[in-house]
PDB file of C-alpha atoms in Angstrom:
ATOM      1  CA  UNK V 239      54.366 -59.925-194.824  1.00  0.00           C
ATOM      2  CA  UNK V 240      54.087 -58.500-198.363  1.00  0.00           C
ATOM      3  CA  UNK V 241      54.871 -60.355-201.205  1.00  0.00           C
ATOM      4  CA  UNK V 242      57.554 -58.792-201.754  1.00  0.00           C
ATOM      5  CA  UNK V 243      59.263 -58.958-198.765  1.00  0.00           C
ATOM      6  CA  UNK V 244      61.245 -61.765-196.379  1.00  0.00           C
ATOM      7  CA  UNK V 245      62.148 -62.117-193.092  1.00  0.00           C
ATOM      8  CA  UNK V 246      64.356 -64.783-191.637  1.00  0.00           C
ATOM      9  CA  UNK V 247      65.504 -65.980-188.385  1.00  0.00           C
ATOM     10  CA  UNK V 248      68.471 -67.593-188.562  1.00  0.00           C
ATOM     11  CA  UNK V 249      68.532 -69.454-184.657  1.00  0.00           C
ATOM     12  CA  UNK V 250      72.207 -70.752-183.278  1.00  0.00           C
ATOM     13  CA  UNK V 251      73.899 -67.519-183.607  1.00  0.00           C
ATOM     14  CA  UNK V 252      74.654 -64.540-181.593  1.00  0.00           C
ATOM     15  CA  UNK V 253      74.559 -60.899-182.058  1.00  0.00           C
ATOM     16  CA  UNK V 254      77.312 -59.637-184.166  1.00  0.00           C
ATOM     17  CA  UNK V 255      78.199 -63.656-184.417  1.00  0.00           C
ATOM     18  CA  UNK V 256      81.304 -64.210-187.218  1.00  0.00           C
ATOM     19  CA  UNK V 257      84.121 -66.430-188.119  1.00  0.00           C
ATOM     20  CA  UNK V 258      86.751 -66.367-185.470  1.00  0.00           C
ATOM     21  CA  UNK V 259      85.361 -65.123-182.829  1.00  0.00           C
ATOM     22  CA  UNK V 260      86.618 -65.607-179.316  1.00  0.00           C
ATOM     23  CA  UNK V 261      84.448 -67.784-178.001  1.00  0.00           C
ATOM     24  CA  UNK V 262      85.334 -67.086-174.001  1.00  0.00           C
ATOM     25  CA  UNK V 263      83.009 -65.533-171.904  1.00  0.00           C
ATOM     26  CA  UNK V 264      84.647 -62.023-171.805  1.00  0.00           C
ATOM     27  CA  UNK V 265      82.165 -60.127-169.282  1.00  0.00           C
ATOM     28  CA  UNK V 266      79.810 -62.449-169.181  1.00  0.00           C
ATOM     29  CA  UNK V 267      78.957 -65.796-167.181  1.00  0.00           C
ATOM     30  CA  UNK V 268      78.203 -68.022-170.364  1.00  0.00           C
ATOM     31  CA  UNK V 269      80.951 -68.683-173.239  1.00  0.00           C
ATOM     32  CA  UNK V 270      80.412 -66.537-176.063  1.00  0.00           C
ATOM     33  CA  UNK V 271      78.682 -68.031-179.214  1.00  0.00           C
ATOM     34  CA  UNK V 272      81.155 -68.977-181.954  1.00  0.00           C
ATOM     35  CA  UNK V 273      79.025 -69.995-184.555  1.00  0.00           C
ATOM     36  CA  UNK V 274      78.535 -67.696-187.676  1.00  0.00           C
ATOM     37  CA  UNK V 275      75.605 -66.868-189.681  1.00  0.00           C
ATOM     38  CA  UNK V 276      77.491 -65.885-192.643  1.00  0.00           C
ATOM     39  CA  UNK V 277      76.762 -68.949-194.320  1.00  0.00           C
ATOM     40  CA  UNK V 278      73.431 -68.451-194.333  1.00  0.00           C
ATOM     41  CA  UNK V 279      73.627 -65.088-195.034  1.00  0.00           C
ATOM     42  CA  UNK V 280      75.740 -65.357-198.245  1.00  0.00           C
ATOM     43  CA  UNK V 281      73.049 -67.673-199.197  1.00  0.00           C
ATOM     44  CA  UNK V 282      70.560 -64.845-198.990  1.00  0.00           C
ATOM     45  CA  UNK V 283      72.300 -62.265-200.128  1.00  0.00           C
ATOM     46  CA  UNK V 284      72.497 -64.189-203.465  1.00  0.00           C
ATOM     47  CA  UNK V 285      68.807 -65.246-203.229  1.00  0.00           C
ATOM     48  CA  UNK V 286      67.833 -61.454-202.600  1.00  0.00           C
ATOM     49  CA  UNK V 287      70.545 -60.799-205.945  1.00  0.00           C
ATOM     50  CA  UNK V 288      68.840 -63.570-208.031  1.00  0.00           C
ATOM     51  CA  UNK V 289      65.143 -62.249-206.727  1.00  0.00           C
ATOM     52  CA  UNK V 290      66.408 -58.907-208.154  1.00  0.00           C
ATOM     53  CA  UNK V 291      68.034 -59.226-211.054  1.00  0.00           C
ATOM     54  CA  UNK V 292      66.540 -62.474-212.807  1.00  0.00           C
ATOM     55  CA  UNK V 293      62.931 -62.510-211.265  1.00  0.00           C
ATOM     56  CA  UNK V 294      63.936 -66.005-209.080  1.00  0.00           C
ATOM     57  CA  UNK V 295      61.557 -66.203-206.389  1.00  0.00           C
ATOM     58  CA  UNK V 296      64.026 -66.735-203.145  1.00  0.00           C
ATOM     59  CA  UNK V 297      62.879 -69.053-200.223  1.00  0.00           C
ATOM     60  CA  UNK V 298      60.239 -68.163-198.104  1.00  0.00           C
ATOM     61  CA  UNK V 299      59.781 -66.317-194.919  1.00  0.00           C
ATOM     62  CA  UNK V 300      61.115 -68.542-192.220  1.00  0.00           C
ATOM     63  CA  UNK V 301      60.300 -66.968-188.906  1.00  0.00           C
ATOM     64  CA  UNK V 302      58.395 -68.221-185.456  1.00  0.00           C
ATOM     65  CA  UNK V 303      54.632 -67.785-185.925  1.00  0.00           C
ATOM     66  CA  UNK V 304      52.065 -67.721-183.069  1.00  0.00           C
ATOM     67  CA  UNK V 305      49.503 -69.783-184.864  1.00  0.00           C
ATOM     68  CA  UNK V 306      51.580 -72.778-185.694  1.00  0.00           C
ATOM     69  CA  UNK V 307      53.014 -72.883-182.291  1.00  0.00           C
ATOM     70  CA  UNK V 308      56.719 -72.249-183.371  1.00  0.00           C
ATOM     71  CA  UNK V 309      56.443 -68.861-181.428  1.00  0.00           C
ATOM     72  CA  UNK V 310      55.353 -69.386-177.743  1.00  0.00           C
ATOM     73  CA  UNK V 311      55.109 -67.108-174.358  1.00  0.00           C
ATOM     74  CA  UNK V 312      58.321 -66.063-172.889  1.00  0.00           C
ATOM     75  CA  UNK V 313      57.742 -67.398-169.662  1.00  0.00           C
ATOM     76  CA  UNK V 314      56.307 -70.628-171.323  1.00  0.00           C
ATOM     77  CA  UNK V 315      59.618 -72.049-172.442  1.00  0.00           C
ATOM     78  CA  UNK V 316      61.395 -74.297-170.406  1.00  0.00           C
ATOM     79  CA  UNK V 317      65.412 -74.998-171.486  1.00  0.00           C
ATOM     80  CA  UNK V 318      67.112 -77.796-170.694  1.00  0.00           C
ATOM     81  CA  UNK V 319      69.919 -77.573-167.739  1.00  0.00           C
ATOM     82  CA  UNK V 320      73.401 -77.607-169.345  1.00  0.00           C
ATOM     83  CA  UNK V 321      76.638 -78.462-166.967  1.00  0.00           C
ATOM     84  CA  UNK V 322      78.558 -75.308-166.824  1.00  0.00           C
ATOM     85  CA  UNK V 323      75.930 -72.863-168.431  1.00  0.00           C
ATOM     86  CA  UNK V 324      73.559 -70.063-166.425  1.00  0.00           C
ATOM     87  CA  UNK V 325      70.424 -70.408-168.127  1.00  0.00           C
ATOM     88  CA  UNK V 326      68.381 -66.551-168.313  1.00  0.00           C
ATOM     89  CA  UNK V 327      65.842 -65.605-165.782  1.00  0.00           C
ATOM     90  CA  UNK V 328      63.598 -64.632-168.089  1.00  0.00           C
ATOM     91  CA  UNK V 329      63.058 -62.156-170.846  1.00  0.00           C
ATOM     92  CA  UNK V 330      63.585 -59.157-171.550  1.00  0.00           C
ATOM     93  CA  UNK V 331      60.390 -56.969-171.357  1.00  0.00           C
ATOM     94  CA  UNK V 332      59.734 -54.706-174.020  1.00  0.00           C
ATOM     95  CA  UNK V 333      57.910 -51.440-173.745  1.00  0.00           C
ATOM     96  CA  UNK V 334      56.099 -48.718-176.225  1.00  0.00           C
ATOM     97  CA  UNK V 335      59.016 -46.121-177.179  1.00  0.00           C
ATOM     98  CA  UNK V 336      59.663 -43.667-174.224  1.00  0.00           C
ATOM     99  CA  UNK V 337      61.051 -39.928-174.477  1.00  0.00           C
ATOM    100  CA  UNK V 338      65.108 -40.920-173.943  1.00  0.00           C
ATOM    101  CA  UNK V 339      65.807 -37.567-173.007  1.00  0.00           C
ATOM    102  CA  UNK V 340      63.042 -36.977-170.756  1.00  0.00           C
ATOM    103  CA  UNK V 341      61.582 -40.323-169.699  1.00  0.00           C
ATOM    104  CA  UNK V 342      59.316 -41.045-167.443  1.00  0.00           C
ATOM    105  CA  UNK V 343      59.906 -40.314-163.447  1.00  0.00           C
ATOM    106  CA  UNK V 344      57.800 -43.800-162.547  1.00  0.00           C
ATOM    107  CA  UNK V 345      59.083 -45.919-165.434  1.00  0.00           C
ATOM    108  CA  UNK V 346      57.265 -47.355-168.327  1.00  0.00           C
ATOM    109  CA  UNK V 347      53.757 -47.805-167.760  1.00  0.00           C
ATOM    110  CA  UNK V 348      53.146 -50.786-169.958  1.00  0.00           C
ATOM    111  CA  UNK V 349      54.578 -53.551-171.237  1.00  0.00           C
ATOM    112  CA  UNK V 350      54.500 -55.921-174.440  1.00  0.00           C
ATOM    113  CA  UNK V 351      53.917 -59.332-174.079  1.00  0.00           C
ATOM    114  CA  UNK V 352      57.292 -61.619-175.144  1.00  0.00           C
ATOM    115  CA  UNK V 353      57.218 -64.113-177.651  1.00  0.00           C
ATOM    116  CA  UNK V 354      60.110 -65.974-178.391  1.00  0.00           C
ATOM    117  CA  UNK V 355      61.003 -69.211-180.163  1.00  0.00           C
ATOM    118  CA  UNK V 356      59.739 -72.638-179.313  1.00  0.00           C
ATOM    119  CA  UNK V 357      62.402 -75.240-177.976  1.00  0.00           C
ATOM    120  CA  UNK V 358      62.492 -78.933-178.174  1.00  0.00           C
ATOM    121  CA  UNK V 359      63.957 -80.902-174.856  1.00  0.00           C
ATOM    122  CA  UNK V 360      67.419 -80.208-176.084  1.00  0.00           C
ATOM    123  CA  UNK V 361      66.742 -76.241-176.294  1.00  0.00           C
ATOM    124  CA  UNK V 362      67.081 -76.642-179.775  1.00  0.00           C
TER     125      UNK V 362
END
């Protein structure tokens, strides 16, 4: 990354996540995530103001890397069997950008290799 950029995961929350949401399971088998990441995110946002406006260095990058083992082979991690809770067959797998008008008759010929977050025993 650049210095003068940041990128941050911030793990526990869903997509579109936010205070209040339903947390049933709607159309899918699993309840649906309730926690929020605006917390987090208002704490950023006023890092990223502060970076701007006064020079104030905000935190650092906090992402999964390869090297240091926080970012690990798809197929590697192993999650912890919850009562009540389907646990993902696998990842998704992620291909080169295709023509979505006119893709390809045979489907994508390649694939990338996942990488997703390390877990500890508790999936955490």
């Amino acid at each position: 990354m650049p210095a003068n950029a940041r990128v941050y995961l911030i793990a526990g929350t869903q997509h579109a996540g936010r205070p209040g949401a339903d947390p049933r399971p709607g159309p899918c088998v699993n309840p649906r995530n309730p926690h929020s990441a605006t917390p987090a995110l208002r704490a950023l946002f006023h890092a990223l103001e502060e970076w701007v406006t006064k020079g104030v260095e905000p935190p650092p990058s906090r992402v999964p890397h390869i090297a240091d083992g926080t970012a690990v082979k798809s197929e590697s991690v192993r999650m912890p069997r919850v009562k009540g809770f389907a646990s993902a067959p696998g990842a998704n797998r992620i291909t080169p950008p295709v023509d979505w008008i006119d893709p390809p008759e045979d489907g994508p010929s390649q694939f990338y290799e996942t990488f997703v977050s390390a877990v500890d025993s508790d999936g955490n």
